[in-house]
Short mmCIF file of C-alpha atoms and ligand atoms in Angstrom, two decimals:
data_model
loop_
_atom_site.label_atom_id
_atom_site.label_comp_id
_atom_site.label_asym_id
_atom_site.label_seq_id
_atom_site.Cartn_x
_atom_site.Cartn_y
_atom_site.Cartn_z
CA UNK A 1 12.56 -26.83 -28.20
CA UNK A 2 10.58 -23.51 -27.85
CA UNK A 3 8.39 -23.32 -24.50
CA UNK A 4 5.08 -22.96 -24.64
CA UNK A 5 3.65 -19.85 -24.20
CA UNK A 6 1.00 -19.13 -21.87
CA UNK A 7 -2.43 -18.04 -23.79
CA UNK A 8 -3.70 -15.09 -22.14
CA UNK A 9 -7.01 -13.53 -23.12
CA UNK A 10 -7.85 -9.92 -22.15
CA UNK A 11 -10.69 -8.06 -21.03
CA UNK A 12 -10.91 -4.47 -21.57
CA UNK A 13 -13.83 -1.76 -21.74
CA UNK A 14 -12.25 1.45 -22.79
CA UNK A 15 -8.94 2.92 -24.29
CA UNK A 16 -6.29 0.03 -23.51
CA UNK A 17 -3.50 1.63 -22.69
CA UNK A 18 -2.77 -1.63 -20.66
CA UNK A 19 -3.71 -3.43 -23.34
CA UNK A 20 -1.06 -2.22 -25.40
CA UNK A 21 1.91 -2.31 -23.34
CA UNK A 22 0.77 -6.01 -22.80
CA UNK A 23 0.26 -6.23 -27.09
CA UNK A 24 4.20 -4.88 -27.20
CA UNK A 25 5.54 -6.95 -24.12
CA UNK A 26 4.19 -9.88 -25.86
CA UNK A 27 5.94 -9.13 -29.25
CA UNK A 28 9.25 -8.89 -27.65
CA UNK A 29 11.12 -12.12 -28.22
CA UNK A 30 11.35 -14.78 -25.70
CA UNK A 31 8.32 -13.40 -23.53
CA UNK A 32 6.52 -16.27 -22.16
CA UNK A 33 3.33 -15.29 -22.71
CA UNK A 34 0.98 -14.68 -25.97
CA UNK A 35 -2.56 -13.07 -26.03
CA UNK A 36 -5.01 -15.18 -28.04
CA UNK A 37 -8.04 -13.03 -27.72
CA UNK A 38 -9.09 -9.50 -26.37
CA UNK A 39 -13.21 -9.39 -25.73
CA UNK A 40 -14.67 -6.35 -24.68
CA UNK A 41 -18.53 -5.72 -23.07
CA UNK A 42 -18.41 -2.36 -24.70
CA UNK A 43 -18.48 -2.50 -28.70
CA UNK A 44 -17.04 0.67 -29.32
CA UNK A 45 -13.64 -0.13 -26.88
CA UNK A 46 -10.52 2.19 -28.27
CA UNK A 47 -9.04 -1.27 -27.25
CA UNK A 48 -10.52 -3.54 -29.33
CA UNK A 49 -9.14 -1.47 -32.40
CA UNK A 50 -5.88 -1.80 -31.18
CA UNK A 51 -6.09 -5.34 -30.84
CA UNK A 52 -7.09 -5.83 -34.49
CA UNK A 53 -4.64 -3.96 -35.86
CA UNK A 54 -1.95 -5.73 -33.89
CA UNK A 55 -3.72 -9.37 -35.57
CA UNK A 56 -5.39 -10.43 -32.43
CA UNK A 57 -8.81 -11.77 -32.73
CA UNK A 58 -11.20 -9.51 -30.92
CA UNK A 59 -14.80 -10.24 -29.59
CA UNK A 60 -17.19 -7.96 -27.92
CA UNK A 61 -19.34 -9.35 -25.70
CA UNK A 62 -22.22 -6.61 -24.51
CA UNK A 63 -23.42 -7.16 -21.38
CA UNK A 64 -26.67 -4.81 -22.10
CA UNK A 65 -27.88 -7.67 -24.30
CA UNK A 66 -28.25 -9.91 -21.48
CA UNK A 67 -31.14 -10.34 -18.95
CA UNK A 68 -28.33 -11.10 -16.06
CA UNK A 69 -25.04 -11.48 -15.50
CA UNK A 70 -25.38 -15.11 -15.19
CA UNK A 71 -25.87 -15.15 -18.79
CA UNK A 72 -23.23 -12.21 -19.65
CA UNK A 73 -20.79 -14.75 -17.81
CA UNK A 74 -21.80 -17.49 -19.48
CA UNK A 75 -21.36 -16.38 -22.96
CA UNK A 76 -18.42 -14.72 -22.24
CA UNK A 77 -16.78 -17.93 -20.53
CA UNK A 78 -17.08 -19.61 -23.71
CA UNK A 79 -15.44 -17.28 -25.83
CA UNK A 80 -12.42 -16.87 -23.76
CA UNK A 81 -12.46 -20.75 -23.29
CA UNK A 82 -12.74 -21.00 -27.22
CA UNK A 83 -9.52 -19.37 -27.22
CA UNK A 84 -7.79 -22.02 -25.42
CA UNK A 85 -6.89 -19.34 -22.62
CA UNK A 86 -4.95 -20.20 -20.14
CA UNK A 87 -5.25 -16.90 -17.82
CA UNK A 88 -7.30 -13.73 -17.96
CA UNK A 89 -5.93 -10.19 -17.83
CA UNK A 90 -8.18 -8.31 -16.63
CA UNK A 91 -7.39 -4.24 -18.30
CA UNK A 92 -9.93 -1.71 -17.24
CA UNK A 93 -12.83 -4.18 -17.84
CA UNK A 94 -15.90 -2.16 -15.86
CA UNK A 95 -17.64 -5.32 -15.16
CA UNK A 96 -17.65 -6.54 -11.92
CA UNK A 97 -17.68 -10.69 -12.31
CA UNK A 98 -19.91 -12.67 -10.18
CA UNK A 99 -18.27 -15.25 -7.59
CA UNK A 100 -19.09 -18.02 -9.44
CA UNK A 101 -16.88 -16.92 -12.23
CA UNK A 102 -14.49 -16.19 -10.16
CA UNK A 103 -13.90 -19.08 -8.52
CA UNK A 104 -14.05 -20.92 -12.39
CA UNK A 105 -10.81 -19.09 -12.77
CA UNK A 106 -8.91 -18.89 -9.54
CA UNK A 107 -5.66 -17.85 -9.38
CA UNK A 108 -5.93 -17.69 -13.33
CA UNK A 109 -7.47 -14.09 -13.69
CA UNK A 110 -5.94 -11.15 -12.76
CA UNK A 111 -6.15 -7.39 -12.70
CA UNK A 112 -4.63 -3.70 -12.65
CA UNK A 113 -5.34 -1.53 -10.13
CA UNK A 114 -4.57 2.45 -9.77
CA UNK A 115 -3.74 2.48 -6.39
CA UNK A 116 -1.37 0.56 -3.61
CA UNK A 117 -4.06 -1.69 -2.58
CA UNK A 118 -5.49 -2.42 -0.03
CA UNK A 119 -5.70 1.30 -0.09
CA UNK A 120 -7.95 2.81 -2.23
CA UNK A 121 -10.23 0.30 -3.64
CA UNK A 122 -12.81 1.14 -6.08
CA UNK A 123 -13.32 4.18 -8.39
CA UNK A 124 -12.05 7.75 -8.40
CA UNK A 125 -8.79 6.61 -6.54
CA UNK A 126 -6.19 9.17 -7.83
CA UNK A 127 -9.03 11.70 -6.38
CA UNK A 128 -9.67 9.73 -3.09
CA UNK A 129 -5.51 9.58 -2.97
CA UNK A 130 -4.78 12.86 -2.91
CA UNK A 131 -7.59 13.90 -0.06
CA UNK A 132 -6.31 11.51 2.39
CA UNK A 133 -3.02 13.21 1.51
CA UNK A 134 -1.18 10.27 1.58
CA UNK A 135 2.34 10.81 0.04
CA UNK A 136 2.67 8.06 -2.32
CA UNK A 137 0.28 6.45 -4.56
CA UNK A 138 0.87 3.99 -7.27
CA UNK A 139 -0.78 0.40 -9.21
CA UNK A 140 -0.91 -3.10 -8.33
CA UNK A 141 -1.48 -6.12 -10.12
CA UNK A 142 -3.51 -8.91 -8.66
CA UNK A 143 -5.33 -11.94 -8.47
CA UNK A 144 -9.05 -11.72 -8.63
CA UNK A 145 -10.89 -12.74 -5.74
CA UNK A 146 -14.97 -12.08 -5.66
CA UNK A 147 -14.65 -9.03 -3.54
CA UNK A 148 -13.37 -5.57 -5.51
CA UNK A 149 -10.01 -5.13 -6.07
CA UNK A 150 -9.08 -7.67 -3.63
CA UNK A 151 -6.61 -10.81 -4.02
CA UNK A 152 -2.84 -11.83 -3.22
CA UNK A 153 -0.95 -8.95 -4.64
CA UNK A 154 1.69 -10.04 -7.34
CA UNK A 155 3.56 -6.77 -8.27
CA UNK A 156 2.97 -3.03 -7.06
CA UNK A 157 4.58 0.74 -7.99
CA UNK A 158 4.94 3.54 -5.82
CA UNK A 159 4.90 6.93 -7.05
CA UNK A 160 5.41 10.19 -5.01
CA UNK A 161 2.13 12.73 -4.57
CA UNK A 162 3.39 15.85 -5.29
CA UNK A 163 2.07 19.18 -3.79
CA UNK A 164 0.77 20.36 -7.00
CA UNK A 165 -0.79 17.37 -8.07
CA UNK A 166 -4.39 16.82 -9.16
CA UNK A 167 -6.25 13.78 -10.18
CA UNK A 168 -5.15 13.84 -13.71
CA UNK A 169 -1.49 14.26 -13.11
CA UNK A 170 -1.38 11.90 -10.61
CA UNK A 171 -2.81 9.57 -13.20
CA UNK A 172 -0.72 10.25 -15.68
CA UNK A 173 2.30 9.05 -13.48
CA UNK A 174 0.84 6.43 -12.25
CA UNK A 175 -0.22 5.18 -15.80
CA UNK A 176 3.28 5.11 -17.11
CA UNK A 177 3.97 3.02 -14.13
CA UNK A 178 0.76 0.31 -15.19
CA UNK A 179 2.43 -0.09 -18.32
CA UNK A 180 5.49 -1.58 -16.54
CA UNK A 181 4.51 -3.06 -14.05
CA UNK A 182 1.51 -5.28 -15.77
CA UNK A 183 3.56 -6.58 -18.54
CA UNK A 184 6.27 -7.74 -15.56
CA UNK A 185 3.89 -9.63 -13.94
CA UNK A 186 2.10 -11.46 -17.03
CA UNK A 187 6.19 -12.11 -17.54
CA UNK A 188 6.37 -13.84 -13.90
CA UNK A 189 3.28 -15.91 -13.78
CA UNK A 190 4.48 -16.82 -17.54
CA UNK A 191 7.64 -17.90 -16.57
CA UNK A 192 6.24 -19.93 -13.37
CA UNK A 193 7.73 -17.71 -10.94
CA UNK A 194 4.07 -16.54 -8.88
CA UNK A 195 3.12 -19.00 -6.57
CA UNK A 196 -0.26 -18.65 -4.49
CA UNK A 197 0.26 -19.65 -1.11
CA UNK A 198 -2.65 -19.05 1.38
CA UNK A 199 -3.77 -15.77 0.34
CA UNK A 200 -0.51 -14.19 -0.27
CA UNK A 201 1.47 -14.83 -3.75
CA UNK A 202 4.98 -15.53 -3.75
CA UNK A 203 7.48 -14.38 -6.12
CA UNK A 204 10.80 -16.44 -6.86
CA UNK A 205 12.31 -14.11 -8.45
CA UNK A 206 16.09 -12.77 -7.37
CA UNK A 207 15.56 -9.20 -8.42
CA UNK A 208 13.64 -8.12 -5.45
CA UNK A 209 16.27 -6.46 -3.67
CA UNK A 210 15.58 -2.77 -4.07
CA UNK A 211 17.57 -0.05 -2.79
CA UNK A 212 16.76 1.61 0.46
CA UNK A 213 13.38 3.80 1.10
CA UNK A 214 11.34 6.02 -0.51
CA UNK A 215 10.78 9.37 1.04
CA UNK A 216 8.22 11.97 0.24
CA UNK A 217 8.87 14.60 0.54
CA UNK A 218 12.72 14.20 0.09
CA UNK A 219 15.04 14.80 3.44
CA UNK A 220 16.87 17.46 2.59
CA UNK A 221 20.43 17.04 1.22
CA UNK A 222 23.23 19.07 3.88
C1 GRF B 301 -6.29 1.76 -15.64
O1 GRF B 301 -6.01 2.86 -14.82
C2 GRF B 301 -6.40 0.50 -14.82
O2 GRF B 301 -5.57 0.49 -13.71
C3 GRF B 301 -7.84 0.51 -14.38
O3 GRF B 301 -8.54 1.02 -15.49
C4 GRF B 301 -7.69 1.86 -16.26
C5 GRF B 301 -7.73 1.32 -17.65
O4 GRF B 301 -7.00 2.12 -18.54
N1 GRF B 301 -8.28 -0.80 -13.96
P1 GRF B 301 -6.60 1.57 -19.97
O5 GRF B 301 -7.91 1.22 -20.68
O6 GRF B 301 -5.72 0.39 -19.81
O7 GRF B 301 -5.92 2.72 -20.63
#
């Protein structure tokens, strides 16, 4: 018998470049997980076009046609509940979500940040990243937690700052890294391998072994 897959519904405001390398992760045979919905609180999302043509069922949800966010939340809750979702993906959705939602979906909402958090929280990061000049930057994914971009950290990438970087180039590699690194860990929590112990998650997986340390810049070979 085929396992159940786990229903994931995402939640995007822009382009969805995430989106997409989630859309083809999810078409790849055998991966444990299946997006059932993709809402966005921006109705003219590049996203939500890419959804549709991929057959997912879109929704947009705009949060200027609400009073408050208690009300945003609530009508938004019961779309991505009328999906039968069973976690969200959070993939550059702008909204910040109260507590109280939240704490609905603890440990079953997650999120992409461009940075190695806890560094770096917030907006303009690949900017921010390269002013401290810090020699490595890179994405995390994460659960939610009511503060910003805070929560046990499930998977990160590092990338290297390079002297002639700027904010957009530094995005760029970082990006290409988001697009692996968020469809491996919808793949772990689908395949019950992320545990949340405390605040810290846990990852049973074998292939954490990595080789050795990243240096930037590189010692020099003699
Ligand atoms: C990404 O950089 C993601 O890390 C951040 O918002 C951006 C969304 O980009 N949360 P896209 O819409 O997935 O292309």
């Amino acid at each position: 018998m085929v396992a159940p897959r786990l229903k994931v519904t995402v939640l995007i405001s822009g382009r969805g470049s995430n989106l997409g390398a989630l859309i083809d992760a999810c078409a790849t045979s055998n991966f444990p997980a299946e997006i059932v919905r993709v809402i966005s609180n921006e109705t003219n999302a590049g996203g939500l076009v890419k959804a549709a043509k991929a057959g997912i069922p879109t929704a947009a949800v705009p949060h200027h046609n609400y009073p408050d966010r208690r009300s945003f939340e609530a009508d938004l809750d019961k779309e991505i509940r009328a999906a039968g979702t069973q976690l969200i993906a959070l993939a550059g959705s702008m909204r910040l979500l109260t507590e109280a939602f939240v704490d609905k979906w603890r440990n079953r909402l997650i999120n992409i940040h461009p940075s190695l958090l806890p560094s770096f929280k917030g907006l303009h990061t690949h900017k921010r990243a390269i002013e401290a000049g810090v020699r490595f930057s890179g994405c995390t994914v994460h659960f939610v937690r009511p503060a910003m971009d805070e929560g046990p950290i499930i998977v990160q990438a590092a990338v290297p700052i390079l002297s002639g970087d700027d904010a957009t180039s530094l995005e760029a590699r970082v990006l290409t890294q988001e697009h692996l690194i968020y469809p491996l860990a919808l793949q772990l929590i689908g395949e019950g391998k992320v545990l949340v112990k405390g605040e810290r998650a846990i990852v049973n997986e074998n292939s954490e072994q990595l080789p050795g340390a990243m240096i930037n810049p590189a010692i020099p070979m003699v």
